[in-house]
């Protein structure tokens, strides 16, 4: 038995290929910039869109701007007048340079950190940029913090203002050493029990256990993480225990009844109270 072949389905949508539209109709911008005389008898419609042969063009904005370029570069890459493009780039560059930080705010540009920003300079950012960069205090070179250029317009050195906790912040985990951020802790650094570790090698947000020595009593030594001393501002625990013991002994020797703020003293009556009808008249 012969197998029956399935009938081929005809497409319901029939496509008809019509005449291709001329290039001057599809790209009227190229037709307007086609040079009328320098191309001779060659017309835009006679050229293929992938032609690499250079032809002459005339700028629509300025007829004095004339240049040669292939139709492929103009059709696919959509390039335009070279002189106008360079002029626009120069204008954009001048407009950008007029709004740079070095020109708008030279006093803030002087506080730009010289090394931590890499190759970025105040000439590369605008005065209202939201890019986060590093700054250096002009009064104290050890004061270094990072913030956006826009925020720097309305803020000063946070270290000098006493806001170094927010300046370092949780974003950078207090990357500066405690010798710069907390110089009052350097005298309490134990001279022998920490080995070769110095305050310049430990950051303010470090969780390393460090030995400390009381500045009031050198016999008091204790061990605690660095961030506990920088964040909570803890002091010598042995001195705190001694003060607590002295206070407890003082209370035991001189016991005093606990006063309540809710109990108020009752007013005393006068010695010889006179009733209204017992008042004497002269």
mmCIF file with all atom_site columns, C-alpha atoms in Angstrom, residues 19-203:
data_model
loop_
_atom_site.group_PDB
_atom_site.id
_atom_site.type_symbol
_atom_site.label_atom_id
_atom_site.label_alt_id
_atom_site.label_comp_id
_atom_site.label_asym_id
_atom_site.label_entity_id
_atom_site.label_seq_id
_atom_site.pdbx_PDB_ins_code
_atom_site.Cartn_x
_atom_site.Cartn_y
_atom_site.Cartn_z
_atom_site.occupancy
_atom_site.B_iso_or_equiv
_atom_site.pdbx_formal_charge
_atom_site.auth_seq_id
_atom_site.auth_comp_id
_atom_site.auth_asym_id
_atom_site.auth_atom_id
_atom_site.pdbx_PDB_model_num
ATOM 1   C CA . UNK A 1 19  ? 9.413  47.665 -4.981  1.00 0.00 ? 19  UNK A CA 1
ATOM 2   C CA . UNK A 1 20  ? 12.022 48.806 -2.439  1.00 0.00 ? 20  UNK A CA 1
ATOM 3   C CA . UNK A 1 21  ? 11.701 52.381 -1.291  1.00 0.00 ? 21  UNK A CA 1
ATOM 4   C CA . UNK A 1 22  ? 14.539 54.666 -2.365  1.00 0.00 ? 22  UNK A CA 1
ATOM 5   C CA . UNK A 1 23  ? 17.161 55.625 0.189   1.00 0.00 ? 23  UNK A CA 1
ATOM 6   C CA . UNK A 1 24  ? 16.326 59.315 -0.089  1.00 0.00 ? 24  UNK A CA 1
ATOM 7   C CA . UNK A 1 25  ? 12.808 58.476 1.099   1.00 0.00 ? 25  UNK A CA 1
ATOM 8   C CA . UNK A 1 26  ? 13.960 56.231 3.938   1.00 0.00 ? 26  UNK A CA 1
ATOM 9   C CA . UNK A 1 27  ? 16.692 58.580 5.185   1.00 0.00 ? 27  UNK A CA 1
ATOM 10  C CA . UNK A 1 28  ? 15.722 62.151 4.345   1.00 0.00 ? 28  UNK A CA 1
ATOM 11  C CA . UNK A 1 29  ? 18.440 63.453 6.671   1.00 0.00 ? 29  UNK A CA 1
ATOM 12  C CA . UNK A 1 30  ? 21.115 61.943 4.398   1.00 0.00 ? 30  UNK A CA 1
ATOM 13  C CA . UNK A 1 31  ? 19.387 63.307 1.316   1.00 0.00 ? 31  UNK A CA 1
ATOM 14  C CA . UNK A 1 32  ? 19.497 66.824 2.754   1.00 0.00 ? 32  UNK A CA 1
ATOM 15  C CA . UNK A 1 33  ? 23.254 66.562 3.460   1.00 0.00 ? 33  UNK A CA 1
ATOM 16  C CA . UNK A 1 34  ? 24.201 65.016 0.088   1.00 0.00 ? 34  UNK A CA 1
ATOM 17  C CA . UNK A 1 35  ? 26.548 67.459 -1.619  1.00 0.00 ? 35  UNK A CA 1
ATOM 18  C CA . UNK A 1 36  ? 24.822 68.814 -4.741  1.00 0.00 ? 36  UNK A CA 1
ATOM 19  C CA . UNK A 1 37  ? 27.913 69.343 -6.948  1.00 0.00 ? 37  UNK A CA 1
ATOM 20  C CA . UNK A 1 38  ? 30.998 67.470 -5.684  1.00 0.00 ? 38  UNK A CA 1
ATOM 21  C CA . UNK A 1 39  ? 29.603 63.983 -6.254  1.00 0.00 ? 39  UNK A CA 1
ATOM 22  C CA . UNK A 1 40  ? 29.130 64.510 -10.004 1.00 0.00 ? 40  UNK A CA 1
ATOM 23  C CA . UNK A 1 41  ? 26.346 62.446 -11.549 1.00 0.00 ? 41  UNK A CA 1
ATOM 24  C CA . UNK A 1 42  ? 26.251 60.052 -8.559  1.00 0.00 ? 42  UNK A CA 1
ATOM 25  C CA . UNK A 1 43  ? 23.025 60.194 -6.583  1.00 0.00 ? 43  UNK A CA 1
ATOM 26  C CA . UNK A 1 44  ? 22.116 58.905 -3.151  1.00 0.00 ? 44  UNK A CA 1
ATOM 27  C CA . UNK A 1 45  ? 19.559 56.433 -4.492  1.00 0.00 ? 45  UNK A CA 1
ATOM 28  C CA . UNK A 1 46  ? 22.161 54.868 -6.772  1.00 0.00 ? 46  UNK A CA 1
ATOM 29  C CA . UNK A 1 47  ? 24.457 53.930 -3.864  1.00 0.00 ? 47  UNK A CA 1
ATOM 30  C CA . UNK A 1 48  ? 24.173 50.822 -1.721  1.00 0.00 ? 48  UNK A CA 1
ATOM 31  C CA . UNK A 1 49  ? 23.820 51.207 2.030   1.00 0.00 ? 49  UNK A CA 1
ATOM 32  C CA . UNK A 1 50  ? 26.949 49.085 2.638   1.00 0.00 ? 50  UNK A CA 1
ATOM 33  C CA . UNK A 1 51  ? 29.105 51.015 0.183   1.00 0.00 ? 51  UNK A CA 1
ATOM 34  C CA . UNK A 1 52  ? 32.543 51.937 1.497   1.00 0.00 ? 52  UNK A CA 1
ATOM 35  C CA . UNK A 1 53  ? 33.276 54.447 -1.260  1.00 0.00 ? 53  UNK A CA 1
ATOM 36  C CA . UNK A 1 54  ? 33.790 57.922 0.234   1.00 0.00 ? 54  UNK A CA 1
ATOM 37  C CA . UNK A 1 55  ? 31.404 60.581 -1.009  1.00 0.00 ? 55  UNK A CA 1
ATOM 38  C CA . UNK A 1 56  ? 30.982 64.259 -0.293  1.00 0.00 ? 56  UNK A CA 1
ATOM 39  C CA . UNK A 1 57  ? 28.583 65.647 2.270   1.00 0.00 ? 57  UNK A CA 1
ATOM 40  C CA . UNK A 1 58  ? 27.481 69.157 3.192   1.00 0.00 ? 58  UNK A CA 1
ATOM 41  C CA . UNK A 1 59  ? 26.358 70.150 6.696   1.00 0.00 ? 59  UNK A CA 1
ATOM 42  C CA . UNK A 1 60  ? 22.751 71.214 6.934   1.00 0.00 ? 60  UNK A CA 1
ATOM 43  C CA . UNK A 1 61  ? 23.449 73.636 9.792   1.00 0.00 ? 61  UNK A CA 1
ATOM 44  C CA . UNK A 1 62  ? 26.492 75.273 8.198   1.00 0.00 ? 62  UNK A CA 1
ATOM 45  C CA . UNK A 1 63  ? 27.004 74.945 4.394   1.00 0.00 ? 63  UNK A CA 1
ATOM 46  C CA . UNK A 1 64  ? 30.706 75.760 4.807   1.00 0.00 ? 64  UNK A CA 1
ATOM 47  C CA . UNK A 1 65  ? 31.230 72.437 6.598   1.00 0.00 ? 65  UNK A CA 1
ATOM 48  C CA . UNK A 1 66  ? 32.096 69.903 3.877   1.00 0.00 ? 66  UNK A CA 1
ATOM 49  C CA . UNK A 1 67  ? 33.622 66.468 4.468   1.00 0.00 ? 67  UNK A CA 1
ATOM 50  C CA . UNK A 1 68  ? 34.030 63.015 2.916   1.00 0.00 ? 68  UNK A CA 1
ATOM 51  C CA . UNK A 1 69  ? 32.628 59.835 4.448   1.00 0.00 ? 69  UNK A CA 1
ATOM 52  C CA . UNK A 1 70  ? 31.324 56.489 3.216   1.00 0.00 ? 70  UNK A CA 1
ATOM 53  C CA . UNK A 1 71  ? 27.621 55.827 3.023   1.00 0.00 ? 71  UNK A CA 1
ATOM 54  C CA . UNK A 1 72  ? 28.074 52.749 5.219   1.00 0.00 ? 72  UNK A CA 1
ATOM 55  C CA . UNK A 1 73  ? 29.449 54.801 8.118   1.00 0.00 ? 73  UNK A CA 1
ATOM 56  C CA . UNK A 1 74  ? 26.667 57.353 7.821   1.00 0.00 ? 74  UNK A CA 1
ATOM 57  C CA . UNK A 1 75  ? 23.871 54.832 7.365   1.00 0.00 ? 75  UNK A CA 1
ATOM 58  C CA . UNK A 1 76  ? 24.797 52.264 10.017  1.00 0.00 ? 76  UNK A CA 1
ATOM 59  C CA . UNK A 1 77  ? 26.821 54.293 12.534  1.00 0.00 ? 77  UNK A CA 1
ATOM 60  C CA . UNK A 1 78  ? 24.721 57.444 12.009  1.00 0.00 ? 78  UNK A CA 1
ATOM 61  C CA . UNK A 1 79  ? 27.708 59.787 12.052  1.00 0.00 ? 79  UNK A CA 1
ATOM 62  C CA . UNK A 1 80  ? 27.184 63.480 11.360  1.00 0.00 ? 80  UNK A CA 1
ATOM 63  C CA . UNK A 1 81  ? 29.156 66.610 10.630  1.00 0.00 ? 81  UNK A CA 1
ATOM 64  C CA . UNK A 1 82  ? 32.607 66.300 12.134  1.00 0.00 ? 82  UNK A CA 1
ATOM 65  C CA . UNK A 1 83  ? 33.105 70.003 12.764  1.00 0.00 ? 83  UNK A CA 1
ATOM 66  C CA . UNK A 1 84  ? 29.749 70.345 14.501  1.00 0.00 ? 84  UNK A CA 1
ATOM 67  C CA . UNK A 1 85  ? 30.500 67.254 16.581  1.00 0.00 ? 85  UNK A CA 1
ATOM 68  C CA . UNK A 1 86  ? 33.854 68.648 17.696  1.00 0.00 ? 86  UNK A CA 1
ATOM 69  C CA . UNK A 1 87  ? 32.277 72.017 18.443  1.00 0.00 ? 87  UNK A CA 1
ATOM 70  C CA . UNK A 1 88  ? 29.579 70.333 20.551  1.00 0.00 ? 88  UNK A CA 1
ATOM 71  C CA . UNK A 1 89  ? 32.184 68.352 22.455  1.00 0.00 ? 89  UNK A CA 1
ATOM 72  C CA . UNK A 1 90  ? 34.188 71.501 23.092  1.00 0.00 ? 90  UNK A CA 1
ATOM 73  C CA . UNK A 1 91  ? 31.074 73.304 24.301  1.00 0.00 ? 91  UNK A CA 1
ATOM 74  C CA . UNK A 1 92  ? 30.171 70.427 26.599  1.00 0.00 ? 92  UNK A CA 1
ATOM 75  C CA . UNK A 1 93  ? 33.732 70.369 27.890  1.00 0.00 ? 93  UNK A CA 1
ATOM 76  C CA . UNK A 1 94  ? 33.658 74.110 28.605  1.00 0.00 ? 94  UNK A CA 1
ATOM 77  C CA . UNK A 1 95  ? 30.298 73.754 30.319  1.00 0.00 ? 95  UNK A CA 1
ATOM 78  C CA . UNK A 1 96  ? 31.659 70.902 32.433  1.00 0.00 ? 96  UNK A CA 1
ATOM 79  C CA . UNK A 1 97  ? 34.831 72.781 33.302  1.00 0.00 ? 97  UNK A CA 1
ATOM 80  C CA . UNK A 1 98  ? 32.760 75.762 34.444  1.00 0.00 ? 98  UNK A CA 1
ATOM 81  C CA . UNK A 1 99  ? 30.970 73.540 36.980  1.00 0.00 ? 99  UNK A CA 1
ATOM 82  C CA . UNK A 1 100 ? 33.967 71.630 38.344  1.00 0.00 ? 100 UNK A CA 1
ATOM 83  C CA . UNK A 1 101 ? 34.865 71.702 42.015  1.00 0.00 ? 101 UNK A CA 1
ATOM 84  C CA . UNK A 1 102 ? 38.217 73.353 41.347  1.00 0.00 ? 102 UNK A CA 1
ATOM 85  C CA . UNK A 1 103 ? 36.534 76.319 39.657  1.00 0.00 ? 103 UNK A CA 1
ATOM 86  C CA . UNK A 1 104 ? 33.344 76.626 41.702  1.00 0.00 ? 104 UNK A CA 1
ATOM 87  C CA . UNK A 1 105 ? 34.804 75.946 45.165  1.00 0.00 ? 105 UNK A CA 1
ATOM 88  C CA . UNK A 1 106 ? 38.580 76.329 45.208  1.00 0.00 ? 106 UNK A CA 1
ATOM 89  C CA . UNK A 1 107 ? 38.603 76.420 49.025  1.00 0.00 ? 107 UNK A CA 1
ATOM 90  C CA . UNK A 1 108 ? 37.066 72.929 49.140  1.00 0.00 ? 108 UNK A CA 1
ATOM 91  C CA . UNK A 1 109 ? 39.347 71.694 46.390  1.00 0.00 ? 109 UNK A CA 1
ATOM 92  C CA . UNK A 1 110 ? 42.258 72.533 48.700  1.00 0.00 ? 110 UNK A CA 1
ATOM 93  C CA . UNK A 1 111 ? 40.959 69.920 51.199  1.00 0.00 ? 111 UNK A CA 1
ATOM 94  C CA . UNK A 1 112 ? 40.970 67.153 48.548  1.00 0.00 ? 112 UNK A CA 1
ATOM 95  C CA . UNK A 1 113 ? 43.017 64.194 49.811  1.00 0.00 ? 113 UNK A CA 1
ATOM 96  C CA . UNK A 1 114 ? 46.181 63.951 47.699  1.00 0.00 ? 114 UNK A CA 1
ATOM 97  C CA . UNK A 1 115 ? 46.605 60.145 47.689  1.00 0.00 ? 115 UNK A CA 1
ATOM 98  C CA . UNK A 1 116 ? 43.421 58.292 48.694  1.00 0.00 ? 116 UNK A CA 1
ATOM 99  C CA . UNK A 1 117 ? 41.396 59.353 45.643  1.00 0.00 ? 117 UNK A CA 1
ATOM 100 C CA . UNK A 1 118 ? 43.729 57.753 43.107  1.00 0.00 ? 118 UNK A CA 1
ATOM 101 C CA . UNK A 1 119 ? 43.840 59.568 39.778  1.00 0.00 ? 119 UNK A CA 1
ATOM 102 C CA . UNK A 1 120 ? 40.598 61.459 40.480  1.00 0.00 ? 120 UNK A CA 1
ATOM 103 C CA . UNK A 1 121 ? 41.138 65.218 40.891  1.00 0.00 ? 121 UNK A CA 1
ATOM 104 C CA . UNK A 1 122 ? 38.844 68.180 41.696  1.00 0.00 ? 122 UNK A CA 1
ATOM 105 C CA . UNK A 1 123 ? 38.861 68.985 37.967  1.00 0.00 ? 123 UNK A CA 1
ATOM 106 C CA . UNK A 1 124 ? 37.120 65.671 37.201  1.00 0.00 ? 124 UNK A CA 1
ATOM 107 C CA . UNK A 1 125 ? 34.001 66.144 39.368  1.00 0.00 ? 125 UNK A CA 1
ATOM 108 C CA . UNK A 1 126 ? 31.335 68.828 39.507  1.00 0.00 ? 126 UNK A CA 1
ATOM 109 C CA . UNK A 1 127 ? 30.641 70.896 42.591  1.00 0.00 ? 127 UNK A CA 1
ATOM 110 C CA . UNK A 1 128 ? 27.284 69.114 43.173  1.00 0.00 ? 128 UNK A CA 1
ATOM 111 C CA . UNK A 1 129 ? 28.454 65.581 42.402  1.00 0.00 ? 129 UNK A CA 1
ATOM 112 C CA . UNK A 1 130 ? 27.188 62.689 44.526  1.00 0.00 ? 130 UNK A CA 1
ATOM 113 C CA . UNK A 1 131 ? 30.425 60.762 44.217  1.00 0.00 ? 131 UNK A CA 1
ATOM 114 C CA . UNK A 1 132 ? 32.002 59.806 47.540  1.00 0.00 ? 132 UNK A CA 1
ATOM 115 C CA . UNK A 1 133 ? 35.635 60.919 47.842  1.00 0.00 ? 133 UNK A CA 1
ATOM 116 C CA . UNK A 1 134 ? 38.233 61.352 50.586  1.00 0.00 ? 134 UNK A CA 1
ATOM 117 C CA . UNK A 1 135 ? 39.007 64.688 52.263  1.00 0.00 ? 135 UNK A CA 1
ATOM 118 C CA . UNK A 1 136 ? 41.769 65.968 54.515  1.00 0.00 ? 136 UNK A CA 1
ATOM 119 C CA . UNK A 1 137 ? 41.362 68.643 57.169  1.00 0.00 ? 137 UNK A CA 1
ATOM 120 C CA . UNK A 1 138 ? 43.485 71.757 56.485  1.00 0.00 ? 138 UNK A CA 1
ATOM 121 C CA . UNK A 1 139 ? 43.953 72.363 60.227  1.00 0.00 ? 139 UNK A CA 1
ATOM 122 C CA . UNK A 1 140 ? 45.010 68.803 61.100  1.00 0.00 ? 140 UNK A CA 1
ATOM 123 C CA . UNK A 1 141 ? 46.349 66.485 58.347  1.00 0.00 ? 141 UNK A CA 1
ATOM 124 C CA . UNK A 1 142 ? 45.534 63.432 60.499  1.00 0.00 ? 142 UNK A CA 1
ATOM 125 C CA . UNK A 1 143 ? 41.798 64.160 60.186  1.00 0.00 ? 143 UNK A CA 1
ATOM 126 C CA . UNK A 1 144 ? 40.709 62.152 57.139  1.00 0.00 ? 144 UNK A CA 1
ATOM 127 C CA . UNK A 1 145 ? 37.115 61.262 56.227  1.00 0.00 ? 145 UNK A CA 1
ATOM 128 C CA . UNK A 1 146 ? 35.010 60.446 53.178  1.00 0.00 ? 146 UNK A CA 1
ATOM 129 C CA . UNK A 1 147 ? 31.751 62.009 52.028  1.00 0.00 ? 147 UNK A CA 1
ATOM 130 C CA . UNK A 1 148 ? 30.070 63.090 48.802  1.00 0.00 ? 148 UNK A CA 1
ATOM 131 C CA . UNK A 1 149 ? 31.097 66.295 47.053  1.00 0.00 ? 149 UNK A CA 1
ATOM 132 C CA . UNK A 1 150 ? 27.568 67.645 47.371  1.00 0.00 ? 150 UNK A CA 1
ATOM 133 C CA . UNK A 1 151 ? 27.511 67.001 51.125  1.00 0.00 ? 151 UNK A CA 1
ATOM 134 C CA . UNK A 1 152 ? 30.943 68.570 51.520  1.00 0.00 ? 152 UNK A CA 1
ATOM 135 C CA . UNK A 1 153 ? 29.510 71.910 50.350  1.00 0.00 ? 153 UNK A CA 1
ATOM 136 C CA . UNK A 1 154 ? 27.550 72.272 53.602  1.00 0.00 ? 154 UNK A CA 1
ATOM 137 C CA . UNK A 1 155 ? 29.757 70.424 56.104  1.00 0.00 ? 155 UNK A CA 1
ATOM 138 C CA . UNK A 1 156 ? 33.178 70.857 57.677  1.00 0.00 ? 156 UNK A CA 1
ATOM 139 C CA . UNK A 1 157 ? 35.696 68.525 59.287  1.00 0.00 ? 157 UNK A CA 1
ATOM 140 C CA . UNK A 1 158 ? 33.685 66.120 61.502  1.00 0.00 ? 158 UNK A CA 1
ATOM 141 C CA . UNK A 1 159 ? 36.715 65.447 63.707  1.00 0.00 ? 159 UNK A CA 1
ATOM 142 C CA . UNK A 1 160 ? 37.073 69.106 64.623  1.00 0.00 ? 160 UNK A CA 1
ATOM 143 C CA . UNK A 1 161 ? 33.307 69.302 65.186  1.00 0.00 ? 161 UNK A CA 1
ATOM 144 C CA . UNK A 1 162 ? 33.362 66.241 67.483  1.00 0.00 ? 162 UNK A CA 1
ATOM 145 C CA . UNK A 1 163 ? 31.427 63.990 65.107  1.00 0.00 ? 163 UNK A CA 1
ATOM 146 C CA . UNK A 1 164 ? 34.220 61.526 64.285  1.00 0.00 ? 164 UNK A CA 1
ATOM 147 C CA . UNK A 1 165 ? 31.951 58.558 65.103  1.00 0.00 ? 165 UNK A CA 1
ATOM 148 C CA . UNK A 1 166 ? 29.743 59.415 62.137  1.00 0.00 ? 166 UNK A CA 1
ATOM 149 C CA . UNK A 1 167 ? 32.747 60.375 60.013  1.00 0.00 ? 167 UNK A CA 1
ATOM 150 C CA . UNK A 1 168 ? 34.301 56.933 60.273  1.00 0.00 ? 168 UNK A CA 1
ATOM 151 C CA . UNK A 1 169 ? 30.930 55.185 60.494  1.00 0.00 ? 169 UNK A CA 1
ATOM 152 C CA . UNK A 1 170 ? 30.015 51.542 60.218  1.00 0.00 ? 170 UNK A CA 1
ATOM 153 C CA . UNK A 1 171 ? 30.738 51.592 56.482  1.00 0.00 ? 171 UNK A CA 1
ATOM 154 C CA . UNK A 1 172 ? 34.500 51.686 56.969  1.00 0.00 ? 172 UNK A CA 1
ATOM 155 C CA . UNK A 1 173 ? 34.654 50.005 60.424  1.00 0.00 ? 173 UNK A CA 1
ATOM 156 C CA . UNK A 1 174 ? 36.838 52.751 61.861  1.00 0.00 ? 174 UNK A CA 1
ATOM 157 C CA . UNK A 1 175 ? 39.872 52.190 59.671  1.00 0.00 ? 175 UNK A CA 1
ATOM 158 C CA . UNK A 1 176 ? 42.068 54.809 61.339  1.00 0.00 ? 176 UNK A CA 1
ATOM 159 C CA . UNK A 1 177 ? 44.397 53.787 64.213  1.00 0.00 ? 177 UNK A CA 1
ATOM 160 C CA . UNK A 1 178 ? 43.456 54.641 67.774  1.00 0.00 ? 178 UNK A CA 1
ATOM 161 C CA . UNK A 1 179 ? 46.552 56.807 68.099  1.00 0.00 ? 179 UNK A CA 1
ATOM 162 C CA . UNK A 1 180 ? 44.737 59.280 65.820  1.00 0.00 ? 180 UNK A CA 1
ATOM 163 C CA . UNK A 1 181 ? 41.095 58.775 66.744  1.00 0.00 ? 181 UNK A CA 1
ATOM 164 C CA . UNK A 1 182 ? 41.488 58.154 70.504  1.00 0.00 ? 182 UNK A CA 1
ATOM 165 C CA . UNK A 1 183 ? 44.834 59.571 71.659  1.00 0.00 ? 183 UNK A CA 1
ATOM 166 C CA . UNK A 1 184 ? 43.709 59.479 75.317  1.00 0.00 ? 184 UNK A CA 1
ATOM 167 C CA . UNK A 1 185 ? 43.918 55.658 75.215  1.00 0.00 ? 185 UNK A CA 1
ATOM 168 C CA . UNK A 1 186 ? 47.582 55.581 74.206  1.00 0.00 ? 186 UNK A CA 1
ATOM 169 C CA . UNK A 1 187 ? 48.909 56.208 77.779  1.00 0.00 ? 187 UNK A CA 1
ATOM 170 C CA . UNK A 1 188 ? 46.835 53.222 78.995  1.00 0.00 ? 188 UNK A CA 1
ATOM 171 C CA . UNK A 1 189 ? 48.353 50.834 76.422  1.00 0.00 ? 189 UNK A CA 1
ATOM 172 C CA . UNK A 1 190 ? 50.220 48.135 78.360  1.00 0.00 ? 190 UNK A CA 1
ATOM 173 C CA . UNK A 1 191 ? 53.936 48.457 77.565  1.00 0.00 ? 191 UNK A CA 1
ATOM 174 C CA . UNK A 1 192 ? 54.919 44.762 77.864  1.00 0.00 ? 192 UNK A CA 1
ATOM 175 C CA . UNK A 1 193 ? 51.923 42.415 77.567  1.00 0.00 ? 193 UNK A CA 1
ATOM 176 C CA . UNK A 1 194 ? 50.933 43.303 73.978  1.00 0.00 ? 194 UNK A CA 1
ATOM 177 C CA . UNK A 1 195 ? 54.175 42.134 72.393  1.00 0.00 ? 195 UNK A CA 1
ATOM 178 C CA . UNK A 1 196 ? 55.119 44.044 69.249  1.00 0.00 ? 196 UNK A CA 1
ATOM 179 C CA . UNK A 1 197 ? 51.634 45.458 68.682  1.00 0.00 ? 197 UNK A CA 1
ATOM 180 C CA . UNK A 1 198 ? 51.492 49.243 68.965  1.00 0.00 ? 198 UNK A CA 1
ATOM 181 C CA . UNK A 1 199 ? 48.546 51.697 68.993  1.00 0.00 ? 199 UNK A CA 1
ATOM 182 C CA . UNK A 1 200 ? 49.462 52.714 65.440  1.00 0.00 ? 200 UNK A CA 1
ATOM 183 C CA . UNK A 1 201 ? 48.772 49.171 64.187  1.00 0.00 ? 201 UNK A CA 1
ATOM 184 C CA . UNK A 1 202 ? 45.296 48.705 65.700  1.00 0.00 ? 202 UNK A CA 1
ATOM 185 C CA . UNK A 1 203 ? 42.225 50.413 64.272  1.00 0.00 ? 203 UNK A CA 1
#
